[in-house]
């Protein structure tokens, strides 16, 4: 099936080597004679695997020891609640920077747990990251939340904002492990696996340990970062198979040039498409300002800036005939979209 | 590796046919040319699969249309919070029947969200289900919670308690799909997949629809049964691979005699062990009263009723030499335990 080119934004394409490894170990994990799916999460086998995968994350992102690496369930949307439940009790208020649909949804969920301020001016459309000078940051906020890459709108940060000592929290669901960044500038980052680093079912949280021990009483135990850290992400049965797939992808990244190479590839692949769009004399249209164009997912229109439905349907139909699949944009955004995984 | 006999209580043994099917479809799901792990959760492929698996559940348990079948993340412990978050707002109080360690933990989690009453007298050890005549049920309770099978203590209900119209909620994490039961006697039942019906990462909730629409404001969206039902369990990216494994196991159950056969096998297998224990002149000891002995997991001691550590360690060591693995009991209970999956 080598003629299939999968542009799904998430769940996204995974390296074929990872599938070879998964097939190899499916019924006999590491010589145990049983599948990982049949293995106790309290076994030496899983405890070793759990540590190994945390170590790969630590090496790839250069995570210092005062940050905990947690594996949770519930996806990015689970952490839209998890972030305020774990971090908002300090002052009862948090700043949200709105740069697209996902940051709006994160802010809406956070409102259940305290006072949510929008730190940036209301925008009619999401085509850039508002200049830092326009951000209205509350020094009393428990944290500042950003969405580092908006999967639907295709807007991506190219800088880490200075929040004057207020912990910065980033949703990196759709670009984690696609570039190097200085984790010490963040209080916490989180990302689900199914966009760039695995399959749906596991969400990684990396949190500075001084931010633990302040979960709200209403926080479900399985979303409690402190409890999860104390239990080394084995509070209850972890989604071990999803964690293993993630580990396999992370090890593949490590073997294939680490984050420097992933970033280089993301820039190269996305530039090819953006250049083509920009040189199409308006036949294709990418709405996002050049500086903030996502290197992970490219929303674009066919025809005029608002798109031409018939042309776009024809584009998708003809693309599918060529084996280019999962190109249609998100149901909340009629744009088409090209998504780049690592491979 | 046919000499391996896996007695893990969960994650537990899965049918080998299921692994054959998973291997077959790993990189080419249903002829799509891509893995299910790479497939959009909004695709026709997944929407069909989602419906198919719900249908199998509906057929196996004879679930009427006024019950919703939901697939969530976070395990049984996630639903220890999910149950009160979704059901306790009506009166702010709930009754918990305590029959072992898991019902204690469920009650402890529920206390975060309201007034939790223990409906049964305090017990020194968990060796039976207290007689229904001793239950002190509050007619004002939002629901009555039971743990239908205590995985650690090996105590299992052999009846469905009449709660006089108060919705009955059952944790069936370790015995769902092991017997036929009348779902209409319950307001909701829930069970994680990794004990008898799949791999860790998905939890099934079956809830009567008149109990929806009362989630607490603090309920994270991903735990909100009403939102999940409205979105047909595709609120955010579901743990599709874990759901597929569960679906494969459920279809295997359906092809292999359905729940009647699973129950027959569970009775047969557990009786063999209980009989052996009871006829061992006290060399082995099973603490649970005969009527309430679990057909899914058998805690037992070697030596005196409190066990003999050296003998038990030797038992485990010698068993492992024979390929009998994952026999050691839970870290919170030093008993040994035999667990029976379906196969």
XYZ file of C-alpha atoms in Angstrom:
686
model
C 0.000 0.000 0.000
C 2.957 2.275 -0.674
C 0.785 4.563 -2.823
C -1.089 5.809 0.266
C 0.025 9.190 1.614
C -1.723 9.872 4.892
C -2.108 13.566 5.767
C -4.325 13.000 8.819
C -3.764 15.700 11.419
C -4.173 13.282 14.252
C -4.374 10.389 14.549
C -1.445 10.864 12.180
C 0.967 8.703 10.239
C 3.440 6.619 12.233
C 6.859 5.298 11.124
C 6.691 1.882 9.449
C 9.628 0.698 11.581
C 7.438 1.224 14.650
C 4.781 -1.077 13.209
C 7.435 -3.714 12.490
C 8.500 -3.547 16.127
C 4.921 -3.675 17.407
C 4.183 -6.709 15.247
C 7.340 -8.450 16.417
C 6.463 -8.048 20.105
C 2.664 -8.377 19.897
C 2.315 -11.811 21.526
C 5.728 -12.044 23.156
C 6.861 -8.825 24.766
C 10.590 -8.775 25.503
C 10.770 -12.559 25.668
C 8.171 -12.852 28.453
C 6.016 -15.186 26.365
C 2.971 -12.941 26.788
C 1.764 -9.699 25.265
C 2.381 -6.375 26.977
C -1.442 -6.123 26.931
C -1.510 -9.159 29.264
C 1.287 -7.982 31.549
C 0.763 -6.585 35.036
C 1.440 -2.870 35.338
C 3.168 -3.709 38.643
C 5.538 -6.183 36.967
C 9.272 -5.584 36.634
C 8.699 -5.623 32.865
C 6.395 -2.633 32.893
C 8.235 -0.724 35.615
C 11.358 -0.929 33.443
C 9.474 0.153 30.312
C 7.861 3.059 32.165
C 11.288 4.294 33.294
C 12.837 3.754 29.857
C 10.223 5.857 28.060
C 10.475 8.656 30.621
C 14.241 8.599 30.055
C 13.853 8.982 26.284
C 11.584 12.000 26.851
C 14.120 13.408 29.284
C 16.970 13.018 26.777
C 15.074 14.326 23.750
C 13.782 17.463 25.457
C 16.707 17.805 27.864
C 14.282 17.752 30.813
C 15.993 18.602 34.133
C 15.418 16.450 37.218
C 13.157 19.021 38.859
C 10.534 18.331 36.202
C 8.278 15.280 36.452
C 7.233 13.384 33.334
C 3.710 11.974 33.678
C 1.631 9.665 31.512
C -2.118 10.226 31.833
C -5.330 9.322 30.041
C -8.069 11.549 28.636
C -6.305 13.330 25.787
C -5.540 17.018 25.453
C -9.133 17.831 26.390
C -8.681 15.879 29.610
C -5.824 18.215 30.446
C -7.921 21.269 29.576
C -9.517 20.342 32.932
C -6.337 18.850 34.393
C -4.376 22.110 34.101
C -6.763 24.285 36.160
C -7.587 21.429 38.559
C -3.863 21.117 39.313
C -2.659 24.695 39.056
C -5.448 27.217 39.549
C -6.019 26.874 43.289
C -3.106 29.171 44.188
C -4.873 32.406 43.192
C -8.130 31.180 41.639
C -7.398 32.989 38.401
C -5.507 32.193 35.197
C -4.620 33.978 31.958
C -5.428 32.344 28.634
C -3.879 33.522 25.380
C -6.378 32.945 22.568
C -4.855 32.155 19.187
C -7.339 29.709 17.700
C -10.098 27.242 18.349
C -8.164 24.974 20.694
C -7.105 27.763 23.035
C -10.759 28.871 23.163
C -11.867 25.370 24.158
C -9.123 25.124 26.774
C -10.223 28.452 28.282
C -13.882 27.416 28.263
C -13.077 24.244 30.200
C -10.875 26.148 32.681
C -13.782 28.466 33.509
C -15.368 25.574 35.394
C -12.626 25.885 37.985
C -11.958 29.574 38.482
C -11.610 32.994 36.945
C -10.295 32.871 33.401
C -8.951 36.079 31.847
C -8.309 36.453 28.139
C -4.831 37.943 27.982
C -5.017 38.958 24.334
C -7.486 41.124 22.392
C -10.464 39.431 20.717
C -9.701 38.558 17.095
C -12.076 38.022 14.176
C -9.902 35.327 12.718
C -6.833 33.483 13.893
C -3.949 34.223 11.563
C -1.119 35.158 13.941
C 0.201 35.261 17.493
C -0.667 38.735 18.857
C 2.476 40.765 19.604
C 3.666 40.222 23.162
C 3.415 44.007 23.775
C -0.390 43.724 23.418
C -0.727 40.962 26.016
C -2.440 42.026 29.214
C -0.899 39.692 31.802
C -2.166 39.545 35.359
C 0.796 39.211 37.779
C -1.637 37.483 40.142
C -2.556 34.716 37.678
C -1.853 31.157 38.785
C -0.508 30.519 35.304
C -0.548 31.730 31.697
C -1.867 29.173 29.191
C -0.881 29.111 25.529
C -1.590 26.687 22.700
C 1.822 26.345 21.072
C 0.389 25.057 17.791
C -3.248 25.450 16.799
C -4.046 22.297 14.824
C -7.210 23.669 13.233
C -6.070 27.238 12.541
C -2.474 26.420 11.651
C -0.957 29.117 13.875
C 2.281 28.240 15.691
C 4.454 30.146 18.163
C 7.995 30.911 17.043
C 8.967 32.268 20.464
C 8.489 31.498 24.145
C 6.692 34.398 25.814
C 8.171 35.931 28.946
C 5.424 35.894 31.585
C 7.363 37.706 34.310
C 7.601 34.794 36.677
C 4.019 33.567 36.306
C 4.217 29.867 35.331
C 3.768 29.365 31.599
C 1.702 26.326 30.583
C 1.653 25.113 26.985
C -0.686 22.827 25.111
C 1.719 21.115 22.713
C -0.690 18.405 21.586
C 0.104 18.905 17.944
C 3.762 19.917 17.914
C 5.475 18.236 20.846
C 8.725 16.593 19.733
C 8.706 18.531 16.454
C 11.334 21.053 17.595
C 13.839 21.746 20.340
C 12.731 24.170 23.009
C 13.854 25.238 26.453
C 11.556 23.366 28.817
C 12.835 25.418 31.771
C 10.909 28.407 30.415
C 7.681 26.487 31.127
C 5.915 25.520 34.328
C 4.182 22.695 32.482
C 3.670 21.427 28.956
C 1.278 18.718 27.862
C 0.617 16.805 24.701
C -1.491 13.864 23.612
C 0.331 11.180 21.669
C -1.785 10.739 18.568
C -0.564 13.727 16.586
C 3.194 13.222 16.399
C 4.314 10.651 18.903
C 2.000 7.678 18.929
C -1.570 6.548 19.185
C -4.582 7.952 21.029
C -4.945 7.003 24.677
C -1.984 8.580 26.419
C -1.233 12.205 27.242
C 2.156 13.336 28.459
C 2.477 16.088 31.073
C 5.855 17.564 31.970
C 5.582 19.696 35.090
C 8.027 21.562 37.320
C 7.848 19.867 40.684
C 7.357 23.057 42.736
C 3.975 23.394 40.986
C 2.731 20.104 42.417
C 0.834 19.731 45.715
C -1.884 22.237 44.934
C -4.579 20.185 43.188
C -8.131 21.284 43.925
C -10.230 18.997 46.176
C -12.495 18.326 43.172
C -9.643 16.937 41.094
C -10.312 13.301 40.119
C -7.413 11.171 41.367
C -6.555 10.015 37.849
C -6.059 13.664 36.800
C -4.114 14.610 39.934
C -0.558 15.340 38.791
C 0.812 15.093 42.333
C -0.702 11.658 42.953
C 0.381 10.567 39.477
C 3.946 11.760 40.124
C 4.044 10.032 43.523
C 2.920 6.820 41.844
C 5.337 7.224 38.937
C 2.371 7.233 36.511
C 1.224 3.827 37.781
C -1.595 5.055 40.031
C -4.008 2.704 38.304
C -3.507 0.549 35.213
C -1.824 2.821 32.682
C -2.748 2.569 28.991
C 0.371 0.457 28.576
C -0.025 -0.378 24.910
C -0.502 3.291 23.960
C 2.498 4.191 26.134
C 4.563 1.502 24.403
C 3.612 2.832 20.944
C 4.635 6.315 22.110
C 7.917 4.919 23.435
C 8.605 3.220 20.110
C 8.027 6.487 18.219
C 10.221 8.432 20.651
C 13.031 5.888 20.277
C 12.603 6.135 16.488
C 12.988 9.923 16.764
C 16.103 9.454 18.869
C 17.617 7.067 16.320
C 16.736 9.353 13.425
C 18.478 12.587 14.315
C 16.517 13.646 17.404
C 14.573 16.906 17.539
C 17.062 18.853 15.419
C 16.293 16.527 12.525
C 12.530 16.495 13.182
C 12.537 20.297 13.112
C 14.622 20.388 9.936
C 12.198 17.988 8.246
C 9.136 19.898 9.466
C 10.539 23.149 8.057
C 11.511 21.510 4.779
C 8.215 19.723 4.213
C 5.986 22.624 5.220
C 8.027 25.123 3.152
C 7.514 23.041 0.038
C 3.753 23.357 0.423
C 3.666 26.976 1.576
C 5.924 27.960 -1.337
C 3.654 26.129 -3.751
C 0.587 27.830 -2.301
C 2.221 31.268 -2.387
C 3.325 30.790 -5.994
C -0.083 29.580 -7.193
C -1.289 33.061 -8.202
C -4.102 32.800 -5.699
C -5.367 29.400 -6.810
C -4.454 28.155 -3.349
C -4.629 30.403 -0.323
C -3.020 30.004 3.111
C -4.514 32.523 5.529
C -1.903 32.540 8.298
C 0.793 35.258 8.456
C 4.083 33.830 7.232
C 5.950 34.184 10.506
C 3.370 32.190 12.458
C 2.563 29.506 9.920
C 2.488 26.088 11.505
C 5.176 23.645 10.477
C 2.894 20.798 11.493
C -0.421 21.487 9.773
C -1.264 23.743 6.879
C -4.826 24.947 6.517
C -5.443 26.277 3.018
C -8.242 27.055 0.623
C -8.692 26.282 -3.029
C -9.968 29.241 -5.032
C -10.673 32.554 -3.274
C -9.565 33.286 0.343
C -12.896 31.900 1.641
C -12.572 28.868 -0.620
C -14.763 27.425 -3.354
C -16.710 24.419 -2.085
C -16.947 22.678 -5.449
C -13.258 23.142 -6.225
C -12.300 21.936 -2.760
C -14.467 18.842 -2.996
C -12.908 18.130 -6.375
C -9.445 18.655 -4.905
C -10.151 16.103 -2.174
C -11.680 13.640 -4.594
C -8.785 13.866 -7.055
C -6.237 13.749 -4.233
C -7.811 10.545 -2.917
C -7.532 9.004 -6.377
C -3.793 9.688 -6.086
C -3.662 8.040 -2.658
C -3.425 11.369 -0.774
C -5.865 10.768 2.059
C -7.329 12.458 5.162
C -6.902 15.937 3.695
C -10.256 17.396 4.670
C -10.051 20.000 7.437
C -11.635 19.786 10.850
C -15.430 19.844 11.090
C -15.153 23.216 12.840
C -13.150 24.725 9.993
C -13.917 24.162 6.387
C -10.320 24.703 5.282
C -8.429 21.864 3.798
C -5.336 20.961 5.700
C -2.084 19.214 5.139
C -0.598 17.696 8.243
C 2.945 16.573 8.634
C 3.920 13.905 11.073
C 7.565 13.075 11.353
C 7.567 10.571 8.561
C 5.429 -20.200 24.228
C 2.511 -22.546 24.851
C 3.944 -23.518 28.250
C 3.044 -20.090 29.680
C -0.149 -19.930 31.748
C -0.929 -16.337 32.594
C -3.001 -15.848 35.760
C -2.667 -12.049 35.831
C -5.776 -10.482 37.371
C -5.670 -7.561 34.981
C -4.154 -6.878 32.592
C -5.264 -10.445 31.962
C -4.854 -13.069 29.272
C -6.488 -12.424 25.907
C -7.623 -14.959 23.289
C -4.916 -15.876 20.797
C -7.394 -15.441 17.925
C -7.683 -11.781 18.906
C -3.926 -11.347 18.556
C -4.046 -13.012 15.128
C -6.676 -10.501 14.059
C -4.764 -7.551 15.506
C -1.613 -8.631 13.709
C -3.492 -9.068 10.446
C -4.926 -5.540 10.535
C -2.028 -3.714 12.197
C -0.813 -1.728 9.162
C -3.885 -2.097 6.959
C -7.127 -1.711 8.823
C -10.125 -3.018 6.870
C -8.356 -2.499 3.557
C -7.810 1.235 4.089
C -4.056 0.864 3.558
C -3.316 2.531 6.907
C -3.380 1.472 10.531
C -6.379 2.204 12.731
C -3.835 4.108 14.853
C -3.375 6.483 11.894
C -7.066 6.829 11.078
C -9.157 9.883 11.885
C -11.687 9.345 14.630
C -14.114 11.344 12.452
C -13.661 9.000 9.486
C -16.401 6.721 8.188
C -14.097 3.827 9.125
C -14.048 4.683 12.812
C -17.671 5.803 13.012
C -18.661 2.375 11.682
C -16.349 0.569 14.111
C -17.666 2.609 17.040
C -21.250 1.630 16.164
C -20.329 -2.012 15.563
C -18.701 -2.422 18.980
C -21.604 -0.737 20.753
C -23.897 -3.154 18.925
C -21.957 -6.192 20.145
C -22.215 -4.911 23.727
C -25.929 -4.334 23.219
C -26.453 -7.873 21.914
C -24.298 -9.618 24.525
C -25.878 -7.884 27.512
C -29.294 -7.401 25.903
C -29.046 -3.648 26.531
C -32.319 -1.827 25.775
C -32.340 1.349 23.676
C -32.925 3.598 26.686
C -29.425 2.772 27.917
C -26.409 4.534 26.409
C -23.149 2.670 25.884
C -20.147 4.952 26.391
C -16.421 4.472 25.875
C -14.263 6.620 28.156
C -10.676 6.875 29.324
C -9.212 6.835 32.837
C -9.934 3.278 33.983
C -12.215 2.160 36.778
C -10.607 4.705 39.097
C -11.516 7.445 36.637
C -15.130 6.384 37.022
C -14.811 6.363 40.816
C -14.900 10.134 40.218
C -17.067 9.924 37.107
C -19.973 8.260 38.924
C -20.462 10.964 41.599
C -19.618 13.762 39.144
C -22.418 12.538 36.888
C -24.982 11.258 39.359
C -24.581 12.812 42.802
C -25.875 16.319 42.106
C -29.546 15.286 42.428
C -29.476 14.967 46.232
C -25.814 15.482 47.109
C -25.654 12.146 48.858
C -24.962 8.543 47.825
C -24.875 5.127 49.485
C -21.813 2.920 49.123
C -21.884 -0.772 49.946
C -18.448 -1.789 51.210
C -17.416 -5.344 50.402
C -13.671 -5.015 49.839
C -10.808 -2.734 49.016
C -12.154 -1.470 45.698
C -15.493 -0.384 47.099
C -13.585 1.487 49.844
C -11.497 3.325 47.251
C -14.587 4.146 45.186
C -16.291 5.575 48.275
C -13.202 7.580 49.241
C -13.082 9.192 45.786
C -16.832 9.928 45.854
C -16.420 11.843 49.118
C -14.768 14.620 47.118
C -18.120 15.356 45.533
C -20.742 14.972 48.223
C -21.990 13.097 51.230
C -21.076 9.418 51.131
C -22.902 7.021 53.441
C -21.707 3.500 54.122
C -24.820 1.391 53.665
C -23.391 -1.718 55.299
C -21.834 -2.336 58.724
C -18.061 -2.005 59.094
C -16.308 -5.367 58.617
C -12.940 -6.552 59.886
C -12.325 -8.577 56.779
C -14.089 -8.959 53.479
C -15.312 -12.508 53.072
C -18.948 -12.077 52.028
C -21.683 -9.758 50.820
C -23.560 -8.586 53.942
C -27.141 -9.808 53.949
C -29.477 -7.357 52.246
C -31.571 -7.187 55.459
C -28.618 -5.479 57.191
C -28.254 -2.767 54.564
C -29.195 0.702 55.725
C -30.342 2.381 52.505
C -31.176 6.071 52.347
C -34.251 6.624 50.142
C -32.843 10.111 49.452
C -29.556 8.815 48.048
C -28.751 9.825 44.476
C -27.620 6.252 43.907
C -26.416 3.067 45.613
C -22.934 1.950 44.563
C -21.766 -1.653 44.687
C -18.613 -3.402 43.501
C -19.996 -6.501 41.812
C -16.696 -8.378 42.038
C -13.863 -7.376 44.366
C -10.696 -8.252 42.452
C -8.425 -8.124 45.482
C -10.702 -9.727 48.050
C -12.340 -12.254 45.728
C -15.897 -11.491 46.855
C -18.600 -11.515 44.169
C -22.337 -10.780 44.238
C -24.633 -13.648 43.332
C -27.724 -11.420 43.368
C -28.805 -7.963 42.281
C -29.898 -5.975 45.327
C -33.282 -4.280 45.299
C -32.660 -0.625 46.161
C -36.308 0.463 46.240
C -36.140 2.709 43.207
C -32.842 4.391 44.046
C -30.570 3.914 40.982
C -28.134 1.041 41.470
C -24.625 1.620 40.108
C -22.169 -1.249 39.780
C -18.436 -1.346 39.344
C -18.021 -4.421 37.132
C -14.378 -3.794 36.236
C -13.383 -7.357 36.940
C -16.424 -9.396 35.963
C -18.206 -7.591 33.147
C -19.070 -10.014 30.338
C -18.418 -13.008 32.591
C -22.123 -13.721 33.216
C -25.579 -12.789 32.052
C -27.389 -10.235 34.165
C -30.435 -8.019 33.879
C -29.056 -4.601 33.004
C -32.486 -3.016 33.560
C -32.015 -3.545 37.300
C -29.139 -1.030 37.171
C -28.995 2.711 36.653
C -25.413 2.395 35.447
C -22.649 -0.177 35.275
C -19.036 0.456 34.377
C -16.013 -1.648 33.660
C -12.484 -1.116 32.427
C -11.394 -3.384 29.594
C -8.144 -4.856 30.853
C -9.580 -7.515 33.142
C -11.821 -9.569 30.864
C -12.511 -7.721 27.668
C -9.371 -6.131 26.300
C -6.435 -3.929 27.085
C -5.995 -0.978 29.444
C -7.061 2.415 28.149
C -10.803 2.161 27.684
C -13.621 2.027 30.234
C -17.166 1.175 29.274
C -20.110 2.878 30.958
C -23.673 1.702 30.353
C -26.139 4.232 31.730
C -29.915 4.625 31.669
C -30.586 7.788 29.722
C -32.907 9.397 32.287
C -29.867 9.618 34.585
C -28.018 11.877 32.161
C -28.163 15.699 32.180
C -27.177 16.146 35.807
C -23.363 16.296 35.735
C -21.824 18.630 38.310
C -20.319 21.884 37.000
C -16.893 20.609 38.129
C -17.118 17.529 35.904
C -14.288 17.505 33.342
C -15.828 17.310 29.856
C -14.075 14.036 29.103
C -15.775 12.448 32.136
C -19.178 13.971 31.388
C -21.453 11.080 30.440
C -24.046 13.400 28.890
C -21.521 15.127 26.621
C -19.987 11.760 25.794
C -23.409 10.326 24.903
C -24.270 13.368 22.763
C -20.995 12.904 20.913
C -21.444 9.141 20.574
C -18.173 8.618 22.520
C -16.244 10.700 19.976
C -16.042 13.914 22.008
C -12.288 13.995 21.534
C -9.982 11.371 20.028
C -11.073 8.079 21.572
C -8.455 5.466 22.502
C -9.320 3.766 19.220
C -6.790 0.966 19.390
C -7.883 -0.043 22.909
C -11.516 0.132 21.774
C -10.693 -2.080 18.787
C -8.997 -4.667 21.019
C -12.086 -4.643 23.243
C -14.304 -5.032 20.184
C -12.247 -8.006 19.005
C -12.595 -9.688 22.411
C -16.338 -9.012 22.517
C -16.792 -10.475 19.022
C -14.732 -13.485 20.147
C -17.099 -13.911 23.112
C -20.059 -13.691 20.765
C -18.603 -16.351 18.448
C -17.746 -18.610 21.372
C -21.075 -19.159 23.075
C -21.787 -15.651 24.387
C -22.188 -14.930 28.089
C -23.869 -18.268 28.890
C -20.687 -20.035 27.833
C -18.387 -17.518 29.565
C -20.318 -18.043 32.800
C -20.218 -21.820 32.407
C -16.454 -21.691 31.892
C -15.929 -19.314 34.811
C -17.880 -21.624 37.126
C -16.054 -24.694 35.852
C -12.559 -23.242 36.094
C -13.027 -21.596 39.480
C -14.704 -24.714 40.950
C -11.700 -26.830 40.000
C -9.459 -24.577 42.076
C -11.831 -24.006 44.983
C -12.443 -27.761 45.215
C -8.719 -28.411 45.227
C -8.203 -25.790 47.938
C -11.070 -27.139 50.065
C -9.758 -30.702 49.755
C -6.179 -29.804 50.656
C -6.633 -30.455 54.383
C -5.797 -26.848 55.092
C -2.618 -26.717 53.060
C -4.342 -24.106 50.932
C -6.902 -21.717 52.365
C -9.538 -19.614 50.598
C -11.010 -17.092 53.042
C -14.221 -16.126 51.235
C -17.569 -17.717 52.181
C -18.505 -20.281 49.549
C -21.628 -18.527 48.320
C -19.785 -15.289 47.554
C -16.558 -16.698 46.165
C -15.548 -14.893 43.006
C -15.624 -16.856 39.784
C -13.085 -14.472 38.327
C -10.275 -14.284 40.862
C -9.405 -16.567 43.725
C -7.380 -15.171 46.606
C -5.892 -17.972 48.666
C -3.123 -18.637 51.163
C -0.595 -21.399 51.396
C -0.222 -22.779 54.887
C -2.312 -21.348 57.754
C -5.265 -18.953 57.157
C -2.922 -15.961 57.396
C -0.447 -17.661 55.069
C 3.182 -18.653 55.452
C 5.461 -16.190 53.645
C 8.213 -18.690 52.904
C 5.803 -21.330 51.602
C 4.013 -18.754 49.462
C 7.230 -17.452 47.970
C 8.223 -21.022 47.211
C 4.815 -21.642 45.650
C 5.246 -18.659 43.353
C 8.810 -19.610 42.468
C 7.931 -23.212 41.671
C 4.794 -22.158 39.781
C 6.881 -19.832 37.611
C 9.222 -22.715 36.806
C 6.130 -24.504 35.461
C 5.152 -21.475 33.385
C 2.345 -20.419 35.738
C 2.911 -16.677 35.934
C 1.496 -13.495 37.513
C 0.131 -15.374 40.535
C 1.228 -12.996 43.256
C -1.640 -11.069 44.839
C -2.132 -7.323 44.829
C 0.352 -5.176 46.736
C -2.468 -4.224 49.130
C -3.214 -7.847 49.940
C -0.574 -10.428 50.474
C -2.811 -13.308 49.349
C -1.928 -15.203 46.259
C -4.568 -15.082 43.616
C -5.637 -17.056 40.619
C -7.424 -14.997 38.035
C -9.511 -16.376 35.237
C -10.044 -14.481 32.074
C -12.274 -16.042 29.492
C -9.562 -18.094 27.920
